[in-house]
Coordinates of C-alpha atoms in Angstrom, one line a residue:
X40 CA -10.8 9.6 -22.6
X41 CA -7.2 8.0 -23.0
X42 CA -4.7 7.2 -20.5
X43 CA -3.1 10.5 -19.8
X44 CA -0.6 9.0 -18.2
X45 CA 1.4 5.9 -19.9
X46 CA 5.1 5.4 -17.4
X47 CA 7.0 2.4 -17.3
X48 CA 8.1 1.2 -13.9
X49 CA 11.2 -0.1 -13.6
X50 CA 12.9 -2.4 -10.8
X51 CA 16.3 -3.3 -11.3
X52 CA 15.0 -6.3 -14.5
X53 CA 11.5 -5.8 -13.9
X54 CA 9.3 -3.5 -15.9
X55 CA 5.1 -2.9 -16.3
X56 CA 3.5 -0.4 -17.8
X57 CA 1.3 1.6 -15.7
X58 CA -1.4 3.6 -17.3
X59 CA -3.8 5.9 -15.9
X60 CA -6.8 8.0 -17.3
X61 CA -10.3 9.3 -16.1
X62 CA -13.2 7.8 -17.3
X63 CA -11.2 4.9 -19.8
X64 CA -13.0 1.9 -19.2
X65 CA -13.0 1.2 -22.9
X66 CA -9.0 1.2 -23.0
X67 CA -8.9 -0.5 -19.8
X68 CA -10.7 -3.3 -21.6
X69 CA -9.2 -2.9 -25.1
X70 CA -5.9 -3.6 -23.2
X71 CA -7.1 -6.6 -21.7
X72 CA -7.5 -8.0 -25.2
X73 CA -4.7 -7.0 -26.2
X74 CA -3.3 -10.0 -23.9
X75 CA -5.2 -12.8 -26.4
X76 CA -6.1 -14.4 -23.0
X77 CA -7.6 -17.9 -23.0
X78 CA -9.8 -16.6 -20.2
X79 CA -9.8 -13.9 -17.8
X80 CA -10.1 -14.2 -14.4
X81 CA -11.4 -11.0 -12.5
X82 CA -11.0 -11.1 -8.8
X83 CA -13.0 -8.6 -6.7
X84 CA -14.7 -8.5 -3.0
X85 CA -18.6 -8.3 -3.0
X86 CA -18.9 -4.5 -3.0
X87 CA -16.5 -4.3 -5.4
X88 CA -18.0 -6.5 -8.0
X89 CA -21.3 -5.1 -7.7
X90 CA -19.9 -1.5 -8.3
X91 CA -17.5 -2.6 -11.0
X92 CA -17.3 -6.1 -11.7
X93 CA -20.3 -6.9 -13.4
X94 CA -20.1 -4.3 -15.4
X95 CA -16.5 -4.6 -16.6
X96 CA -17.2 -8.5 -17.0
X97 CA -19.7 -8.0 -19.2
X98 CA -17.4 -5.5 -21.4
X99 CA -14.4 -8.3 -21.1
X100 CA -16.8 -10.9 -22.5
X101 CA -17.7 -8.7 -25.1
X102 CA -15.0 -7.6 -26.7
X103 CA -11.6 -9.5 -25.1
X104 CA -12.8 -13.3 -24.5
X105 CA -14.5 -15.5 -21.7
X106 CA -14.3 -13.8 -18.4
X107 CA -15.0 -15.3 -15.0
X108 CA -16.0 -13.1 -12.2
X109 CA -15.1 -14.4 -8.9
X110 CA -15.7 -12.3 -5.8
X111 CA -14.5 -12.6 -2.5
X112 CA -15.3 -11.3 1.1
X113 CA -15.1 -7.8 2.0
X114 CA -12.0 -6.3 4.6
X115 CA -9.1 -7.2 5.9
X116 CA -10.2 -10.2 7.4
X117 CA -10.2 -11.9 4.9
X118 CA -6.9 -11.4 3.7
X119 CA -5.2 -15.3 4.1
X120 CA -4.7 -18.0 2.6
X121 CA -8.1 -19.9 2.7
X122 CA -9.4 -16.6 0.3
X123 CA -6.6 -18.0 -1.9
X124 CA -7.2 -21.3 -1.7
X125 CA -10.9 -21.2 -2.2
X126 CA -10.6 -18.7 -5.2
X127 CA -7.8 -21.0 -6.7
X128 CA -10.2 -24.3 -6.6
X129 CA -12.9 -21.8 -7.9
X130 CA -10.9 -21.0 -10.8
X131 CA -9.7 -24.4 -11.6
X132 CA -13.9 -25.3 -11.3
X133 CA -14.2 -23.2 -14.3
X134 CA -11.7 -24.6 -16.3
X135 CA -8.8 -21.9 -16.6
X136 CA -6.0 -22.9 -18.3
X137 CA -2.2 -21.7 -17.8
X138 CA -3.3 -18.8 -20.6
X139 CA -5.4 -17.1 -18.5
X140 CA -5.1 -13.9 -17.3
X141 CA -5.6 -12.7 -13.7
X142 CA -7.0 -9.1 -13.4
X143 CA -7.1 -7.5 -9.5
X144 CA -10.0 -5.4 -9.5
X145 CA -10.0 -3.5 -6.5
X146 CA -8.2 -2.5 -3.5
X147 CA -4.8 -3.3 -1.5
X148 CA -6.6 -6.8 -0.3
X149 CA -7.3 -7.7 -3.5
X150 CA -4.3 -6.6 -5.3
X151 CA -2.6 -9.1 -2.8
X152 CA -4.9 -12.2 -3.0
X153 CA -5.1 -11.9 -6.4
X154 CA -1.9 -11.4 -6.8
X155 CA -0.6 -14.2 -4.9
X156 CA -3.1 -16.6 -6.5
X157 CA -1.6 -15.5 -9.8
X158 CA 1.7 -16.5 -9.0
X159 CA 0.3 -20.3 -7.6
X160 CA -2.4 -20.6 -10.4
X161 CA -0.4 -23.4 -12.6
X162 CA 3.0 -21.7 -10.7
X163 CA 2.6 -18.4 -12.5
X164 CA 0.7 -16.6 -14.6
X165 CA 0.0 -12.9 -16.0
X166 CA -1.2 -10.5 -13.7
X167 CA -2.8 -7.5 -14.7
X168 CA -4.2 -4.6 -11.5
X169 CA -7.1 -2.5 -11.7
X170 CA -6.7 -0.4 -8.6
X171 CA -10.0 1.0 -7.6
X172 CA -8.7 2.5 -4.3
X173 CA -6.5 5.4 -3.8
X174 CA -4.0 3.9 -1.6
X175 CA -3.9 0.9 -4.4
X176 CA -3.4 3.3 -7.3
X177 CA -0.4 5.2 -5.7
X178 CA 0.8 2.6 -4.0
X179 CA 0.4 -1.0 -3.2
X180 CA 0.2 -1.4 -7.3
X181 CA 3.5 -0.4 -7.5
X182 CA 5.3 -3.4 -5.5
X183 CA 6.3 -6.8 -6.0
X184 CA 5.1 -8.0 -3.2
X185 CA 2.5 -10.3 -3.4
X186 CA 1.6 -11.3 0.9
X187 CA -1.5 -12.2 2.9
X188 CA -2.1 -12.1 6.7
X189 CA -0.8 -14.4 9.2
X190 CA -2.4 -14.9 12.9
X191 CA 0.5 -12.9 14.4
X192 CA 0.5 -9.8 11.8
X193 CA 0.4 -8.6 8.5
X194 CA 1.8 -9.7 5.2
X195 CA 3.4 -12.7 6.8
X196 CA 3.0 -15.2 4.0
X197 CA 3.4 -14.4 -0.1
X198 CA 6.1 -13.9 -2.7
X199 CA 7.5 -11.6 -5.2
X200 CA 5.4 -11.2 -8.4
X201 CA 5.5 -9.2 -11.2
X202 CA 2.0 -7.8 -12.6
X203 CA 2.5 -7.2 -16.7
X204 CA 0.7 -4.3 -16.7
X205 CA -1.6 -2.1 -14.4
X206 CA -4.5 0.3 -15.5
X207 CA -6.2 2.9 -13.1
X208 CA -8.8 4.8 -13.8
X209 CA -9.5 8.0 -11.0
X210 CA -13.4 8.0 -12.1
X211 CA -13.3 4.6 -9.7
X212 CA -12.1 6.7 -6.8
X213 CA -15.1 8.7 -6.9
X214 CA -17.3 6.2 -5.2
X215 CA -14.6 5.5 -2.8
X216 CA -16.1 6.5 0.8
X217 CA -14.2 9.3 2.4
X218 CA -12.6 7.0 5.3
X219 CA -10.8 5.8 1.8
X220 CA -9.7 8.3 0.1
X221 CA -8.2 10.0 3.8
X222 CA -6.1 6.0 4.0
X223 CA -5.1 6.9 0.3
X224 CA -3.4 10.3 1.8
X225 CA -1.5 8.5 4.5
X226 CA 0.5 6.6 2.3
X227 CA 0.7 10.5 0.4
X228 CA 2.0 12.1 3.2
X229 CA 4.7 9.4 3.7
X230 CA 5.9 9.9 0.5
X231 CA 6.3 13.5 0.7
X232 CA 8.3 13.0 4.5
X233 CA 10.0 9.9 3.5
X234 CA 11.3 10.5 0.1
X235 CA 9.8 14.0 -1.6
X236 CA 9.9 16.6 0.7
X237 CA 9.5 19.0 -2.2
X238 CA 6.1 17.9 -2.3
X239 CA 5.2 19.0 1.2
X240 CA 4.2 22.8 0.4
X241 CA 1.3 21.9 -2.1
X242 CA 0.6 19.4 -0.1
X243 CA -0.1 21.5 2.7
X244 CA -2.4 23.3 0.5
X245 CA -4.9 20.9 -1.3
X246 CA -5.0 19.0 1.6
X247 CA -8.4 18.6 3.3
X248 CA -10.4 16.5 6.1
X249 CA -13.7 16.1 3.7
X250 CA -11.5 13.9 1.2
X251 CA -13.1 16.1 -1.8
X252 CA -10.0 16.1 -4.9
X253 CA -10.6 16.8 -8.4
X254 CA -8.9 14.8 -10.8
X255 CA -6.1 17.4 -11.6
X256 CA -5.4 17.2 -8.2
X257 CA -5.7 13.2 -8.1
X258 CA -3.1 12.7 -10.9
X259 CA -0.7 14.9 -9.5
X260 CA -0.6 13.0 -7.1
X261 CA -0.2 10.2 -8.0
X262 CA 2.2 11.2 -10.5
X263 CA 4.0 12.6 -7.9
X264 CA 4.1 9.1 -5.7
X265 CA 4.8 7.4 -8.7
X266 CA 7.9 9.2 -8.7
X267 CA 9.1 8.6 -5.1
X268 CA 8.2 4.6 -5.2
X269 CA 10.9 4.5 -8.5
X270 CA 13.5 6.7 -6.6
X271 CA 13.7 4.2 -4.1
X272 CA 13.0 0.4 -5.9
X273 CA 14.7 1.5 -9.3
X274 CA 17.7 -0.7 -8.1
X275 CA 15.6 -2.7 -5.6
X276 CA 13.0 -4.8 -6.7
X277 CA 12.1 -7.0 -3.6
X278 CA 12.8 -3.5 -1.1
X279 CA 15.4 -5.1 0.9
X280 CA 17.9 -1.8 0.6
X281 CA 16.8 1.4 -0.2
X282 CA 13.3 0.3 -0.9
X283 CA 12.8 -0.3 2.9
X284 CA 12.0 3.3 3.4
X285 CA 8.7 2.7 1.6
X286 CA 8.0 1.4 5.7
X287 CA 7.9 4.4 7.1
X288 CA 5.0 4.7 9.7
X289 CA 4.3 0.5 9.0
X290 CA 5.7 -0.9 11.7
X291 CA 2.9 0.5 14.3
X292 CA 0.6 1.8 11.6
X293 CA 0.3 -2.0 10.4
X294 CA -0.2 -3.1 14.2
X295 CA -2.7 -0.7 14.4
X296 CA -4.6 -1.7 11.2
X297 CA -3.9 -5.4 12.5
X298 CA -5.3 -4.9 15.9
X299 CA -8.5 -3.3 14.5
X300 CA -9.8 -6.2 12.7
X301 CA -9.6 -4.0 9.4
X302 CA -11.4 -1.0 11.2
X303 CA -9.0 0.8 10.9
X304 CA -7.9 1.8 7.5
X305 CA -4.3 0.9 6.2
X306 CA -3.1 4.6 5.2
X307 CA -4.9 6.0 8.6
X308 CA -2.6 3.4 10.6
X309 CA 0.3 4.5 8.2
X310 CA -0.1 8.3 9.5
X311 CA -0.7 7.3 12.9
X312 CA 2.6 4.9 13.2
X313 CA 4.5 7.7 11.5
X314 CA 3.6 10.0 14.0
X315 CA 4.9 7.4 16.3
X316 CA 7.9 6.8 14.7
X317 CA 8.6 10.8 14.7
X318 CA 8.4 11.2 18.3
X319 CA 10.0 8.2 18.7
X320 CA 13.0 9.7 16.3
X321 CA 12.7 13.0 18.8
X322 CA 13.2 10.9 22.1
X323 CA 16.3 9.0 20.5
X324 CA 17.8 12.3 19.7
X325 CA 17.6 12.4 16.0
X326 CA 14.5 14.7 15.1
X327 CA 13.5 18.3 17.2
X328 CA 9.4 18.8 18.2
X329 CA 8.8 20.9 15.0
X330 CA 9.6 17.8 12.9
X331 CA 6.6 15.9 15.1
X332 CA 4.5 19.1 14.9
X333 CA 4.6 18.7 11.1
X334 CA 3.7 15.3 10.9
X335 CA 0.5 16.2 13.7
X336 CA -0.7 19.3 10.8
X337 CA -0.6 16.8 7.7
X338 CA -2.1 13.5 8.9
X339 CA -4.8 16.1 10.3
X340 CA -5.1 18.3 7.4
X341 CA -5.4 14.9 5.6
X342 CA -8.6 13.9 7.9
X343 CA -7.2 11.4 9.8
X344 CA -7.3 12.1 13.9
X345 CA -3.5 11.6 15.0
X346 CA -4.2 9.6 17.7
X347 CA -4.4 5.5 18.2
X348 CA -8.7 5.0 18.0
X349 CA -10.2 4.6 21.1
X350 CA -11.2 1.0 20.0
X351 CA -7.9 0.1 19.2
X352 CA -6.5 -2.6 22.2
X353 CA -2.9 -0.7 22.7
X354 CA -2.2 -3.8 24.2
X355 CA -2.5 -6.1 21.1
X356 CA -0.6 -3.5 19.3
X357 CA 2.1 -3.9 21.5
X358 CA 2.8 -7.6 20.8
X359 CA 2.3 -7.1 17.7
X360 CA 5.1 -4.8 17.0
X361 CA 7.2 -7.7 18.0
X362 CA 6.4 -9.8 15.2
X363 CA 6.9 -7.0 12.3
X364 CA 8.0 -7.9 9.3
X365 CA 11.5 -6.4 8.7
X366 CA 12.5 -8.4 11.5
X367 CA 15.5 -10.1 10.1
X368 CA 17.4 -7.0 8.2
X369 CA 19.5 -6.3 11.2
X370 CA 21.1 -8.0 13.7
X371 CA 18.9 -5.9 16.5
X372 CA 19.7 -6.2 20.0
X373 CA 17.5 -8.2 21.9
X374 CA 14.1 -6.3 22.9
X375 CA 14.6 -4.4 20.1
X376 CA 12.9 -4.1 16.4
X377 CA 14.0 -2.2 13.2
X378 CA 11.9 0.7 12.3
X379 CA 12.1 3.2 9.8
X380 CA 13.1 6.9 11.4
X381 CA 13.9 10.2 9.9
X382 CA 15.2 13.0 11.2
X383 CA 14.1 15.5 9.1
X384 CA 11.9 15.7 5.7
X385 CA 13.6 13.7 3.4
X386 CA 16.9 12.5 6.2
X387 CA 16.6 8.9 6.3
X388 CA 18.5 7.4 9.4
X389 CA 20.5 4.5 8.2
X390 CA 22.2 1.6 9.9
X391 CA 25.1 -0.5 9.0
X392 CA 24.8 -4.2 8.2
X393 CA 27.1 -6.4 7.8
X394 CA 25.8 -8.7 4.6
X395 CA 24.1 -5.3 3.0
X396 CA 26.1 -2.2 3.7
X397 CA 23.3 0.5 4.9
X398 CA 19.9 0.4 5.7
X399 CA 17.4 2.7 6.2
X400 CA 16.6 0.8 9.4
X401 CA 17.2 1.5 13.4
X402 CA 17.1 -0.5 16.1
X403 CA 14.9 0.8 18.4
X404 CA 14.1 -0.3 21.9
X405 CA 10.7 -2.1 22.4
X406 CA 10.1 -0.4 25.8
X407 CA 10.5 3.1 24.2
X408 CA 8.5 2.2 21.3
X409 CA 5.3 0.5 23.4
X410 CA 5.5 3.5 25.9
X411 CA 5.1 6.3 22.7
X412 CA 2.0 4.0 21.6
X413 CA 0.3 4.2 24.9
X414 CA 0.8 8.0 24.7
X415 CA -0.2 8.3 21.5
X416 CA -3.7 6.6 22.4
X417 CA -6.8 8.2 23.3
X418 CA -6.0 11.6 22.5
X419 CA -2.6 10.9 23.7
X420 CA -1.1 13.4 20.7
X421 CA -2.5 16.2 22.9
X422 CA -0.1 14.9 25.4
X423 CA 3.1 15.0 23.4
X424 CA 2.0 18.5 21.5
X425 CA 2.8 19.7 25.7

């Protein structure tokens, strides 16, 4: 089957093709030759590569040129710079050369390891993703950013780089366990509160807790997040402006996800923190109960249980949120951090900075914020639906 989807993303002067299909492996590979590649490099974790890997190796070697298949540890954990490191001396091992070609097989962890390694390899060279996760095909694919984990929080340490292309295929989804696909609906659901509201009403409707989609289904959605990513990075390609809304729900959700050890999955932390940030929004005046209610009935029509897991240390999530990654936009008060809050579908809150004009940013107090997380733990939402 062909791509049935071929859209150029655009970021102010960056553009990449992204194609998607069902059941394309054939293309995928035929535009991985296309490249003329002195080698390809295919970067996946264990599970990965034994699902896909091998297989799409072997395909590579066939019909673009010499491929190299090197795999790396499975979860978050892994996620830092020794992955990088060891895959980069790895590579250089096999003698690649600065006209090879780095293709991200997998998901979000990948996409960023591999990604960063392609921007150090020789100090830059082509990048191509092959998301194999939903929250990677509708999202993380579609970003410059290129980060890995520090000790104190997520996505501490990278750079901006530019893949050349990506190609998804949604017959990978389909051994995707269903803890995946319901993280791949998290960063959906953002979409539709944060930037697409129109989407909200079918949403509602082929949403479901067993993470069963057919590939109609699938496409439209992505399509449809494809769409709300380029309304917001069309004229921001590092997500320093408008872009910044694409961090709705991250500042707690990537505590969360942080404080797990990986357990818990990136989109389910995303739903979670924007829960969060929506009762947060409520207390500070800016958003009524109904707009928390509706964020309860999506993240669970979507699967995930809105509540901080039982496993979760609250306290490690706490000191985390100190140390989030927008820090820096705003001059915040002290004891404060910038968040991402909206006070209705779609009704961004913005801020005024000085060196930048607006952003979609609020200072909010780090006492209110670490008091809705300890509320929101442990079945806390029942607490705040009283």
């Amino acid at each position: 089957m062909h791509f049935t989807l071929n859209q150029v993303i655009a970021m102010e002067d960056a553009t990449f093709r992204y194609r998607l299909g069902t059941d394309c492996v054939e293309h995928i590979v035929a535009r991985l030759a296309a490249h003329n590649a002195s080698s390809y490099v295919v970067v996946a974790d264990t599970t990965v590569a034994e699902l896909y890997g091998l297989e799409l190796a072997s395909r590579i070697a066939k019909d673009a040129g010499p491929v190299h298949l090197l795999p790396h540890g499975v979860g978050e954990q892994h996620k830092g710079l020794a992955t990088v490191a060891a895959l980069a001396e790895h590579a250089l091992e096999k003698g690649v050369d600065r006209r090879c070609v780095v293709v991200a097989l997998g998901g979000g962890v990948t996409g960023n390891i591999a990604g960063l390694l392609a921007a150090l390899l020789f100090r830059g060279v082509p990048l191509v993703h092959i998301p194999t996760t939903l929250v990677a095909q509708l999202d993380s694919v579609l970003s410059l950013k290129q980060a890995v984990n520090g000790q104190l929080g997520k996505n501490l340490i990278g750079t901006f780089y530019q893949p050349v292309e990506v190609l998804a295929d949604t017959a990978m989804l389909r051994t995707l366990p269903a803890r995946e696909i319901r993280s791949g609906m998290g960063e959906v659901i953002k979409n539709a509160l944060a930037i697409r509201p129109t989407m909200i009403d079918r949403l509602g409707e082929v949403l479901n807790a067993s993470a069963h989609y057919d590939d109609e289904t699938l496409l439209w959605i992505i399509a449809e997040s494809l769409a709300a990513k380029a309304e917001v990075t069309w004229d921001d390609r590092h997500e320093r402006r408008s872009g910044l809304v694409l961090e709705y729900g991250h500042t707690t959700g990537h505590a969360i996800e942080h404080a797990s050890h990986g357990e818990v999955a990136h989109g389910a932390g995303v739903a979670v923190g924007m829960l969060v940030a929506a009762e947060v929004s409520r207390r500070l005046g800016h958003a009524d109960e109904e707009f928390v209610a509706l964020h309860r009935e999506l993240i669970a029509a979507g699967g995930v249980e809105p509540v901080i897991p039982a496993h979760v240390d609250t306290a490690v999530v706490k000191q985390l949120l100190a140390y989030d990654n927008k820090r820096g936009y705003l001059d915040s008060p002290p004891g404060h951090t910038p968040m991402v809050l909206l006070a209705a579908p779609g009704e961004v809150l913005h801020t005024e900075s000085p060196n930048t004009g607006p952003l979609p940013l609020t200072p909010v107090p780090l006492t209110l914020l670490a008091d809705v997380v300890d509320e929101t733990a442990d079945r806390g939402a029942d607490r705040l639906a009283a």
